[in-house]
């Protein structure tokens, strides 16, 4: 049952008197449940508990952490229809999407459970001593990854499960051995509370320390700011807008002890339409892209907001087909009136720019909070000189940039801000003739896609979901897949430490049976 309370560690708490409600965008009315915003005292309690929990959780064996992560997955599944209904009530998203996102969330938790059960992720590295080395003896040095400390997680409005309460950031931080304090997203506070209850239940069932997880309600930015500034917090995970991510990044840098903020933010995900692909398969691609631009009401960070091609008859045909096809699709509901209003004003801002021509605009009546999709086009030279046109319009909108020639297209790609993805549509081995373009694109993005769409992020170890700023604040890391655990750890060396006092991962006997780098050779053998 939803109570509207915070979880301060395992305890439900509502000491404050500021309340707020979530919103049903389909019905265009507030949901009944009142949520109580956390007080400063409750925030301090959550951080104090997390700091205390860290003392034991940091060295909790992989098998116990795995049991915890699997139990979270089980408890989320046990919420069954209650969770799915709440998700839909707070987002306007369809049941199929809710079920799909739950599957991904549970899959992520189980993938991290597997990772920590196997154990080699700590990157144990051992350089044994050479006592008779001349002129000086060499010490025994052993290194592994250790957790940073309590992590604050900010979830996104558009992924109430997979990028929120027990989403990728939380699963990765818990797997690393970091307690998590979630700043619940105000738009889906009920979904957040249900998932938080599942995490707390799992923590209790598997004997995790109180404070390993807290869930903080908030309806404004002050609570998030306070959490980021709290001296007990050692890292931040954020998924959301560039404005929000940058503000928190700056705040963390201004602290007496600066801490890392791993912010995954907006992106326009450029798609390059190579000439032969346009000529031979332009119609097919236009149909596919009409779907990709509108899927999830365009509310994906990987939405293809920018399509680039060299002027030709085939590009004209592509634009025509895309326009026809996208208008055949029924508009769908956005997450919240705020997001809907921003979509309308961002479209307006784009269309006010000189030289922009709207080629498809859904004009018929739509239900409340439903998004009218739009496609616009602009000349490459105008796009090159106008940064406003480079900005994300969050929703079903895409801009086709028509370039004079390939040199102009390359110049545009090199001037783009950092992006999560870049896509190349190529016929046969056409792409092989555009190596300069491809390497320019590689320099701007975190993932490059060949003959596909950027929407849809596979969760697997080789996935990179991140990219040069501003798509993320640190392009060296991914936010999706088990390697995202690397954001919440630091390398640590032991020098000449007695074998019996070393952590299991570094002991001579290799009791965990993990893969280690021993004197520069990867091995599972004992020393
Ligand atoms: P948002 O408005 O930035 O909100 C995200 C969270 O950050 C909210 O909890 C919000 O709190 C908080 N916040 C925002 N500004 C803040 C500030 N200045 N100080 C403290 N807290 C602040 O983003 P959203 O509407 O949830 O998500 C949409 C955006 O996320 C899109 O741009 C999309 O592309 C991006 N996104 C990126 C990814 C990715 O993986 N890269 C994934 C999904 C979405 P309040 O709501 O309380 O203000």
Coordinates of C-alpha atoms and ligand atoms in Angstrom, one line a residue:
X1 CA 0.0 0.0 0.0
X2 CA 1.2 3.5 -0.8
X3 CA 1.5 5.7 2.4
X4 CA 3.2 8.8 0.9
X5 CA 6.0 8.5 3.5
X6 CA 9.8 8.5 3.0
X7 CA 11.9 5.5 3.7
X8 CA 14.7 6.6 6.1
X9 CA 16.5 3.3 6.0
X10 CA 14.0 0.6 6.8
X11 CA 11.6 3.0 8.6
X12 CA 8.7 4.8 7.1
X13 CA 8.8 8.4 8.1
X14 CA 6.8 11.6 7.4
X15 CA 7.9 14.3 9.9
X16 CA 7.3 17.2 7.6
X17 CA 4.2 19.1 6.7
X18 CA 4.8 19.8 3.0
X19 CA 2.8 17.5 0.8
X20 CA 2.4 17.0 -3.0
X21 CA 0.5 14.8 -5.4
X22 CA 1.4 13.0 -8.6
X23 CA -0.5 13.6 -11.8
X24 CA -2.4 11.4 -14.2
X25 CA -1.7 12.9 -17.6
X26 CA -4.3 10.8 -19.4
X27 CA -7.1 11.9 -17.1
X28 CA -5.5 15.4 -16.6
X29 CA -6.0 15.3 -12.9
X30 CA -4.0 14.9 -9.7
X31 CA -3.8 11.4 -8.2
X32 CA -5.3 11.3 -4.7
X33 CA -2.4 10.1 -2.7
X34 CA -0.5 12.8 -0.8
X35 CA 3.3 12.4 -0.5
X36 CA 5.1 14.1 2.4
X37 CA 8.4 15.8 1.4
X38 CA 11.4 14.8 3.6
X39 CA 12.6 17.3 6.2
X40 CA 16.2 18.3 6.6
X41 CA 16.3 16.2 9.7
X42 CA 15.1 13.1 7.8
X43 CA 17.7 13.8 5.1
X44 CA 20.4 13.9 7.8
X45 CA 19.1 10.7 9.3
X46 CA 19.1 8.9 5.9
X47 CA 22.8 10.0 5.3
X48 CA 23.9 9.1 8.8
X49 CA 22.3 5.6 8.5
X50 CA 23.9 5.2 5.0
X51 CA 27.3 6.1 6.4
X52 CA 26.9 3.7 9.3
X53 CA 25.6 0.9 6.9
X54 CA 28.7 1.5 4.7
X55 CA 31.0 0.3 7.4
X56 CA 29.8 -3.2 7.0
X57 CA 28.2 -3.2 3.5
X58 CA 31.5 -2.1 1.9
X59 CA 33.0 -5.5 2.6
X60 CA 29.8 -7.6 2.3
X61 CA 30.7 -10.7 0.2
X62 CA 29.6 -10.9 -3.4
X63 CA 27.3 -13.8 -2.7
X64 CA 25.4 -11.9 0.0
X65 CA 25.1 -8.8 -2.2
X66 CA 23.8 -11.1 -5.0
X67 CA 21.1 -12.5 -2.7
X68 CA 20.1 -8.9 -1.9
X69 CA 19.9 -7.9 -5.6
X70 CA 18.0 -11.0 -6.6
X71 CA 15.6 -10.5 -3.6
X72 CA 14.9 -6.9 -4.9
X73 CA 14.1 -8.3 -8.3
X74 CA 11.8 -10.9 -6.7
X75 CA 10.0 -8.3 -4.6
X76 CA 9.5 -6.0 -7.6
X77 CA 7.9 -8.9 -9.5
X78 CA 5.8 -9.8 -6.5
X79 CA 4.2 -6.3 -6.7
X80 CA 2.7 -7.6 -9.9
X81 CA -0.3 -5.5 -11.2
X82 CA -0.2 -3.0 -8.3
X83 CA 3.1 -1.7 -9.7
X84 CA 2.0 -1.7 -13.3
X85 CA -1.2 0.1 -12.5
X86 CA 0.6 2.7 -10.4
X87 CA 3.2 3.2 -13.1
X88 CA 0.6 3.8 -15.8
X89 CA -1.5 6.1 -13.5
X90 CA 1.5 8.4 -12.9
X91 CA 3.0 8.4 -16.4
X92 CA 0.3 8.0 -19.1
X93 CA 2.5 5.3 -20.5
X94 CA 0.9 2.0 -21.8
X95 CA 0.8 -1.3 -19.9
X96 CA 3.1 -2.9 -22.4
X97 CA 5.8 -0.3 -21.8
X98 CA 5.4 -0.7 -18.0
X99 CA 5.9 -4.5 -18.3
X100 CA 8.8 -4.1 -20.6
X101 CA 10.5 -1.6 -18.3
X102 CA 9.9 -3.8 -15.3
X103 CA 11.5 -6.7 -17.2
X104 CA 14.6 -4.6 -17.9
X105 CA 14.8 -3.4 -14.3
X106 CA 14.7 -7.0 -13.0
X107 CA 17.1 -8.1 -15.6
X108 CA 19.6 -5.4 -14.6
X109 CA 19.4 -6.4 -10.9
X110 CA 20.0 -10.1 -11.8
X111 CA 22.9 -9.2 -14.1
X112 CA 24.6 -7.3 -11.3
X113 CA 23.9 -10.3 -9.0
X114 CA 25.7 -12.5 -11.4
X115 CA 28.6 -10.1 -11.7
X116 CA 29.2 -9.9 -8.0
X117 CA 28.7 -13.7 -7.6
X118 CA 31.5 -14.3 -10.1
X119 CA 33.6 -11.7 -8.5
X120 CA 36.3 -10.8 -11.0
X121 CA 34.9 -7.3 -11.5
X122 CA 37.1 -6.0 -8.7
X123 CA 40.0 -6.2 -11.2
X124 CA 42.4 -7.7 -8.7
X125 CA 46.0 -7.1 -9.7
X126 CA 49.0 -8.6 -7.9
X127 CA 52.7 -7.8 -8.3
X128 CA 54.6 -10.1 -6.0
X129 CA 57.7 -8.9 -4.1
X130 CA 61.3 -9.3 -5.4
X131 CA 63.3 -9.0 -2.2
X132 CA 66.7 -9.5 -3.9
X133 CA 66.1 -6.9 -6.7
X134 CA 69.0 -4.6 -7.2
X135 CA 69.6 -1.8 -6.4
X136 CA 66.5 -1.8 -4.3
X137 CA 64.1 -4.7 -3.3
X138 CA 60.6 -4.6 -4.8
X139 CA 57.6 -4.6 -2.5
X140 CA 54.6 -6.8 -2.8
X141 CA 51.8 -4.6 -4.3
X142 CA 48.2 -5.7 -4.7
X143 CA 45.3 -3.6 -6.1
X144 CA 41.5 -4.0 -6.3
X145 CA 38.5 -1.8 -6.7
X146 CA 36.7 -0.7 -3.5
X147 CA 33.4 1.2 -3.1
X148 CA 33.2 5.0 -2.7
X149 CA 30.6 5.4 0.0
X150 CA 26.9 6.5 0.1
X151 CA 25.6 7.4 -3.3
X152 CA 22.6 9.7 -4.1
X153 CA 20.6 8.6 -7.1
X154 CA 18.3 11.0 -9.1
X155 CA 15.9 9.1 -11.4
X156 CA 14.5 10.4 -14.6
X157 CA 10.8 11.2 -15.3
X158 CA 10.7 9.0 -18.4
X159 CA 12.0 5.8 -16.9
X160 CA 10.2 5.3 -13.6
X161 CA 11.6 1.8 -13.2
X162 CA 14.8 1.2 -15.2
X163 CA 16.4 4.6 -14.5
X164 CA 14.9 5.3 -11.1
X165 CA 14.4 3.9 -7.6
X166 CA 15.9 0.4 -8.2
X167 CA 17.1 1.2 -11.7
X168 CA 20.6 0.9 -13.2
X169 CA 22.3 3.4 -11.0
X170 CA 21.0 1.9 -7.8
X171 CA 21.6 -1.7 -8.8
X172 CA 25.2 -0.8 -9.8
X173 CA 25.9 1.2 -6.6
X174 CA 24.5 -1.6 -4.4
X175 CA 26.5 -4.2 -6.3
X176 CA 29.7 -2.1 -5.7
X177 CA 29.0 -2.0 -2.0
X178 CA 27.7 1.6 -1.8
X179 CA 24.5 2.4 0.2
X180 CA 22.0 4.3 -1.9
X181 CA 19.8 7.3 -1.1
X182 CA 17.2 7.8 -3.8
X183 CA 15.9 11.3 -4.5
X184 CA 12.5 10.1 -5.7
X185 CA 11.2 11.7 -8.9
X186 CA 8.2 13.8 -7.9
X187 CA 6.2 12.8 -11.1
X188 CA 6.2 9.1 -10.1
X189 CA 6.5 9.2 -6.3
X190 CA 3.9 6.3 -5.9
X191 CA 5.8 4.0 -8.2
X192 CA 8.9 5.0 -6.4
X193 CA 7.4 4.2 -3.0
X194 CA 6.3 0.7 -4.1
X195 CA 9.7 -0.1 -5.5
X196 CA 11.4 1.4 -2.4
X197 CA 9.2 -0.9 -0.2
X198 CA 10.4 -3.8 -2.3
X199 CA 14.1 -2.8 -1.8
X200 CA 13.6 -2.4 2.0
X201 CA 11.8 -5.8 2.2
X202 CA 14.7 -7.4 0.3
X203 CA 17.2 -5.7 2.5
X204 CA 15.5 -7.0 5.7
X205 CA 15.1 -10.6 4.3
X206 CA 18.7 -10.9 3.3
X207 CA 20.1 -9.3 6.5
X208 CA 21.5 -6.0 5.0
X209 CA 22.4 -3.2 7.4
X210 CA 19.6 -0.6 8.1
X211 CA 20.4 2.4 5.9
X212 CA 21.7 0.5 2.9
X213 CA 18.8 2.1 1.1
X214 CA 16.6 5.2 1.7
X215 CA 13.9 6.8 -0.5
X216 CA 13.4 10.6 -0.1
X217 CA 10.3 12.3 -1.3
X218 CA 10.6 15.8 -2.8
X219 CA 8.6 18.1 -5.0
X220 CA 11.2 20.7 -5.7
X221 CA 15.0 21.0 -6.3
X222 CA 16.0 22.0 -2.8
X223 CA 16.1 18.5 -1.3
X224 CA 18.2 17.2 -4.2
X225 CA 20.6 20.1 -3.7
X226 CA 20.9 19.5 0.0
X227 CA 21.7 15.8 -0.6
X228 CA 24.4 16.6 -3.1
X229 CA 26.0 19.1 -0.7
X230 CA 25.8 16.7 2.3
X231 CA 29.3 15.8 3.5
X232 CA 28.3 12.2 4.1
X233 CA 27.4 11.7 0.4
X234 CA 30.4 10.5 -1.7
X235 CA 29.0 10.3 -5.3
X236 CA 25.9 11.1 -7.3
X237 CA 24.1 9.4 -10.1
X238 CA 21.7 11.5 -12.2
X239 CA 19.5 10.9 -15.2
X240 CA 17.6 13.8 -16.6
X241 CA 18.0 17.2 -18.3
X242 CA 21.2 18.9 -19.2
X243 CA 20.2 21.9 -17.0
X244 CA 19.5 19.7 -14.0
X245 CA 22.6 17.5 -14.4
X246 CA 24.9 20.5 -14.9
X247 CA 23.5 22.3 -11.9
X248 CA 24.2 19.3 -9.6
X249 CA 27.6 18.8 -11.2
X250 CA 28.6 22.4 -10.4
X251 CA 27.2 22.1 -6.9
X252 CA 29.2 19.0 -6.2
X253 CA 32.4 20.7 -7.5
X254 CA 31.8 23.6 -5.1
X255 CA 31.7 21.4 -2.0
X256 CA 34.7 21.5 0.4
X257 CA 35.2 17.9 -0.6
X258 CA 34.2 17.7 -4.3
X259 CA 32.5 14.5 -5.3
X260 CA 31.9 12.8 -8.7
X261 CA 28.5 13.4 -10.4
X262 CA 27.7 10.9 -13.1
X263 CA 25.0 12.7 -15.0
X264 CA 23.4 11.1 -18.1
X265 CA 21.6 13.9 -19.9
X266 CA 19.9 14.9 -23.1
X267 CA 21.0 14.2 -26.7
X268 CA 19.7 14.7 -30.3
X269 CA 21.4 11.4 -31.6
X270 CA 22.4 12.4 -35.1
X271 CA 21.5 10.0 -37.9
X272 CA 23.5 10.2 -41.2
X273 CA 21.7 9.2 -44.4
X274 CA 24.4 8.2 -46.8
X275 CA 23.6 8.8 -50.5
X276 CA 23.1 5.2 -51.8
X277 CA 21.1 4.3 -48.7
X278 CA 18.8 7.1 -49.5
X279 CA 18.6 6.2 -53.2
X280 CA 18.0 2.5 -52.7
X281 CA 16.2 2.3 -49.3
X282 CA 15.1 5.8 -48.6
X283 CA 11.4 4.9 -48.4
X284 CA 12.0 2.0 -46.1
X285 CA 14.2 4.1 -43.8
X286 CA 11.6 6.9 -43.7
X287 CA 8.9 4.5 -42.5
X288 CA 11.2 3.0 -39.9
X289 CA 12.2 6.5 -38.7
X290 CA 8.6 7.7 -38.4
X291 CA 8.3 4.9 -35.8
X292 CA 11.6 5.6 -34.0
X293 CA 10.9 9.4 -33.7
X294 CA 7.4 8.8 -32.1
X295 CA 8.1 5.6 -30.0
X296 CA 7.4 6.3 -26.3
X297 CA 6.0 9.7 -27.4
X298 CA 9.5 10.7 -28.4
X299 CA 10.5 10.7 -24.7
X300 CA 13.7 8.7 -25.0
X301 CA 17.1 10.1 -24.5
X302 CA 18.1 8.2 -27.6
X303 CA 15.3 9.7 -29.7
X304 CA 16.6 10.5 -33.3
X305 CA 16.2 14.3 -33.2
X306 CA 18.6 15.1 -36.0
X307 CA 18.8 13.5 -39.5
X308 CA 21.6 14.6 -41.9
X309 CA 21.9 14.1 -45.6
X310 CA 23.4 15.7 -48.7
X311 CA 20.8 17.4 -50.9
X312 CA 19.4 15.2 -53.7
X313 CA 16.2 13.9 -55.2
X314 CA 16.5 10.9 -52.9
X315 CA 16.7 13.1 -49.8
X316 CA 13.6 15.0 -51.0
X317 CA 11.7 11.7 -51.3
X318 CA 12.9 10.6 -47.9
X319 CA 11.6 13.9 -46.3
X320 CA 8.3 13.5 -48.2
X321 CA 7.8 9.9 -47.1
X322 CA 8.9 10.6 -43.5
X323 CA 6.3 13.4 -43.4
X324 CA 3.5 11.3 -44.8
X325 CA 4.3 8.3 -42.6
X326 CA 4.7 10.2 -39.3
X327 CA 1.3 11.9 -39.8
X328 CA -0.3 8.5 -40.1
X329 CA 0.6 7.7 -36.5
X330 CA -1.8 8.5 -33.7
X331 CA -0.4 11.0 -31.2
X332 CA 0.2 9.5 -27.7
X333 CA 0.2 10.9 -24.2
X334 CA 3.2 12.7 -22.7
X335 CA 4.4 12.0 -19.1
X336 CA 3.2 15.2 -17.5
X337 CA 1.6 18.6 -18.5
X338 CA 5.0 20.3 -17.8
X339 CA 6.7 18.0 -20.3
X340 CA 3.9 18.6 -22.8
X341 CA 4.2 22.4 -22.3
X342 CA 8.0 22.2 -22.7
X343 CA 7.5 20.2 -25.9
X344 CA 5.2 22.8 -27.3
X345 CA 7.4 25.7 -26.4
X346 CA 10.6 24.0 -27.6
X347 CA 9.0 23.2 -30.9
X348 CA 7.9 26.9 -31.1
X349 CA 11.5 28.0 -30.3
X350 CA 12.8 25.8 -33.1
X351 CA 10.2 26.9 -35.7
X352 CA 10.9 30.6 -34.9
X353 CA 14.4 30.2 -36.2
X354 CA 15.3 31.7 -39.5
X355 CA 15.3 29.2 -42.4
X356 CA 13.5 26.4 -40.7
X357 CA 10.7 24.8 -42.7
X358 CA 8.0 22.6 -41.1
X359 CA 7.3 19.7 -43.4
X360 CA 5.0 17.6 -41.1
X361 CA 2.8 18.9 -38.3
X362 CA 0.0 16.9 -36.7
X363 CA -2.8 19.4 -36.8
X364 CA -5.9 17.5 -35.9
X365 CA -7.5 17.6 -32.4
X366 CA -5.7 15.5 -29.9
X367 CA -6.6 14.3 -26.4
X368 CA -5.3 16.3 -23.5
X369 CA -1.5 16.1 -22.9
X370 CA -1.0 14.2 -26.2
X371 CA 2.0 15.3 -28.3
X372 CA 1.6 16.5 -31.9
X373 CA 4.5 15.1 -33.8
X374 CA 6.5 17.4 -36.0
X375 CA 9.3 17.1 -38.7
X376 CA 11.1 20.2 -39.9
X377 CA 14.0 20.7 -42.4
X378 CA 16.7 23.3 -42.7
X379 CA 19.7 24.0 -44.9
X380 CA 23.1 22.8 -43.6
X381 CA 24.7 26.3 -43.7
X382 CA 21.9 27.7 -41.5
X383 CA 22.1 24.9 -39.1
X384 CA 25.8 25.3 -38.8
X385 CA 25.5 28.9 -37.6
X386 CA 22.5 28.5 -35.3
X387 CA 23.1 26.6 -32.0
X388 CA 19.5 26.9 -31.0
X389 CA 18.7 24.3 -33.7
X390 CA 21.2 21.9 -32.1
X391 CA 19.2 21.7 -28.9
X392 CA 17.1 18.7 -27.9
X393 CA 13.3 19.1 -28.3
X394 CA 12.2 16.4 -25.9
X395 CA 9.3 14.6 -27.6
X396 CA 8.3 13.4 -31.1
X397 CA 10.2 15.9 -33.1
X398 CA 13.0 15.6 -35.6
X399 CA 15.0 18.0 -37.8
X400 CA 16.3 17.0 -41.3
X401 CA 19.4 19.0 -42.2
X402 CA 20.0 19.2 -45.9
X403 CA 23.7 19.8 -46.7
X404 CA 25.2 21.1 -49.9
X405 CA 27.9 18.4 -49.9
X406 CA 29.7 15.9 -47.7
X407 CA 32.2 18.5 -46.5
X408 CA 29.4 20.6 -45.1
X409 CA 27.9 17.5 -43.4
X410 CA 31.3 16.6 -41.8
X411 CA 31.7 20.2 -40.7
X412 CA 28.3 20.0 -39.0
X413 CA 29.0 16.7 -37.3
X414 CA 32.3 18.0 -36.0
X415 CA 30.5 21.1 -34.5
X416 CA 27.8 19.0 -32.7
X417 CA 27.7 18.8 -28.9
X418 CA 28.5 15.4 -27.4
X419 CA 25.9 12.8 -28.1
X420 CA 24.8 9.4 -26.6
X421 CA 24.6 7.9 -30.1
X422 CA 25.3 8.4 -33.8
X423 CA 23.7 6.3 -36.6
X424 CA 24.9 5.7 -40.1
X425 CA 22.5 4.4 -42.8
X426 CA 24.6 2.8 -45.5
X427 CA 23.8 0.7 -48.6
X428 CA 26.2 -2.3 -49.0
X429 CA 29.7 -1.2 -48.0
X430 CA 29.0 2.4 -48.8
X431 CA 30.2 3.5 -45.4
X432 CA 33.7 2.3 -46.2
X433 CA 34.0 5.4 -48.5
X434 CA 33.2 7.8 -45.7
X435 CA 36.0 7.1 -43.2
X436 CA 36.5 10.8 -42.4
X437 CA 32.8 11.3 -41.7
X438 CA 32.7 8.2 -39.5
X439 CA 35.7 9.1 -37.5
X440 CA 34.4 12.6 -37.0
X441 CA 31.1 11.1 -35.7
X442 CA 33.0 8.7 -33.4
X443 CA 34.6 11.7 -31.8
X444 CA 31.2 13.1 -30.9
X445 CA 29.2 10.1 -29.6
X446 CA 29.3 7.2 -27.2
X447 CA 27.8 4.5 -29.4
X448 CA 27.7 4.3 -33.2
X449 CA 24.9 2.3 -34.9
X450 CA 25.0 0.8 -38.4
X451 CA 21.7 0.5 -40.4
X452 CA 19.3 0.8 -37.4
X453 CA 17.7 3.2 -35.1
X454 CA 19.1 4.6 -31.9
X455 CA 16.0 4.0 -29.8
X456 CA 16.3 0.9 -27.7
X457 CA 19.3 0.4 -25.4
X458 CA 20.3 -3.2 -25.0
X459 CA 21.5 -4.0 -21.5
X460 CA 24.7 -6.0 -21.9
X461 CA 28.4 -5.7 -20.9
X462 CA 29.5 -4.2 -24.3
X463 CA 26.9 -1.4 -24.2
X464 CA 28.1 2.2 -23.8
X465 CA 25.3 4.5 -22.7
X466 CA 27.1 7.8 -22.2
X467 CA 29.2 10.0 -24.4
X468 CA 31.1 13.3 -24.6
X469 CA 29.6 16.3 -22.6
X470 CA 26.8 17.2 -22.5
X471 CA 25.3 13.8 -23.1
X472 CA 27.1 12.8 -19.9
X473 CA 29.4 14.5 -17.5
X474 CA 32.1 11.8 -17.9
X475 CA 32.4 10.0 -21.2
X476 CA 34.8 7.4 -19.7
X477 CA 31.8 5.5 -18.1
X478 CA 28.6 3.9 -19.2
X479 CA 25.3 4.2 -17.3
X480 CA 23.9 1.0 -18.7
X481 CA 25.3 -2.6 -18.4
X482 CA 27.3 -4.2 -15.7
X483 CA 30.4 -2.0 -16.4
X484 CA 28.4 0.9 -15.0
X485 CA 29.6 -0.4 -11.6
X486 CA 33.0 1.3 -12.3
X487 CA 31.4 4.7 -11.5
X488 CA 31.0 3.8 -7.8
X489 CA 34.4 2.4 -7.0
X490 CA 38.0 3.6 -6.7
X491 CA 41.3 1.6 -7.1
X492 CA 43.1 0.8 -3.9
X493 CA 46.6 -0.7 -3.3
X494 CA 47.9 -2.8 -0.4
X495 CA 51.7 -2.7 0.0
X496 CA 53.5 -5.6 1.7
X497 CA 50.2 -6.4 3.6
X498 CA 50.2 -9.8 5.4
X499 CA 48.4 -12.4 3.4
X500 CA 46.0 -13.3 6.2
X501 CA 44.9 -9.6 6.5
X502 CA 44.3 -9.1 2.8
X503 CA 40.7 -9.2 1.4
X504 CA 39.7 -12.5 -0.1
X505 CA 40.1 -11.2 -3.7
X506 CA 43.9 -10.5 -3.1
X507 CA 44.9 -13.5 -0.9
X508 CA 47.5 -15.9 -2.3
X509 CA 45.1 -18.9 -2.2
X510 CA 42.6 -17.0 -4.4
X511 CA 39.7 -18.4 -2.3
X512 CA 37.1 -16.7 -4.6
X513 CA 38.5 -18.4 -7.7
X514 CA 38.4 -15.1 -9.6
X515 CA 40.5 -14.0 -12.5
X516 CA 43.4 -11.8 -11.5
X517 CA 46.4 -10.1 -13.1
X518 CA 49.3 -11.8 -11.4
X519 CA 52.7 -10.4 -12.4
X520 CA 51.2 -9.1 -15.6
X521 CA 49.5 -12.4 -16.6
X522 CA 45.7 -13.0 -16.3
X523 CA 45.2 -16.1 -14.1
X524 CA 42.9 -17.9 -11.7
X525 CA 45.8 -19.8 -10.1
X526 CA 46.9 -19.7 -6.5
X527 CA 50.2 -17.9 -5.9
Ligands
LIG1 P1 15.0 16.8 -15.0 O1 13.9 17.8 -15.1 O2 16.4 17.2 -15.1 O3 14.7 16.0 -13.6 C1 15.5 14.9 -13.1 C2 15.6 15.0 -11.6 O4 16.6 16.0 -11.3 C3 14.3 15.4 -10.9 O5 14.2 14.6 -9.7 C4 14.5 16.9 -10.6 O6 13.9 17.2 -9.4 C5 16.0 17.0 -10.4 N1 16.6 18.3 -10.7 C6 16.4 18.9 -11.9 N2 17.1 20.1 -11.9 C7 17.6 20.2 -10.7 C8 18.4 21.2 -10.0 N3 18.8 22.3 -10.6 N4 18.8 21.0 -8.8 C9 18.4 19.9 -8.1 N5 17.7 18.9 -8.6 C10 17.3 19.0 -9.9 O7 14.8 15.6 -16.1 P2 13.5 14.8 -16.5 O8 12.3 15.6 -16.9 O9 13.2 13.8 -15.3 O10 14.0 13.9 -17.7 C11 14.0 14.3 -19.1 C12 15.4 14.5 -19.6 O11 16.2 13.4 -19.3 C13 15.5 14.6 -21.1 O12 16.3 15.7 -21.5 C14 16.1 13.3 -21.5 O13 16.9 13.3 -22.7 C15 17.0 13.0 -20.3 N6 17.2 11.6 -20.2 C16 18.5 11.1 -20.3 C17 18.8 9.8 -20.2 C18 20.2 9.3 -20.4 O14 20.5 8.1 -20.0 N7 21.1 10.0 -20.9 C19 17.8 8.9 -19.9 C20 16.5 9.4 -19.7 C21 16.3 10.7 -19.9 P3 12.5 18.0 -9.3 O15 11.6 17.3 -10.3 O16 12.1 17.9 -7.9 O17 12.7 19.4 -9.8

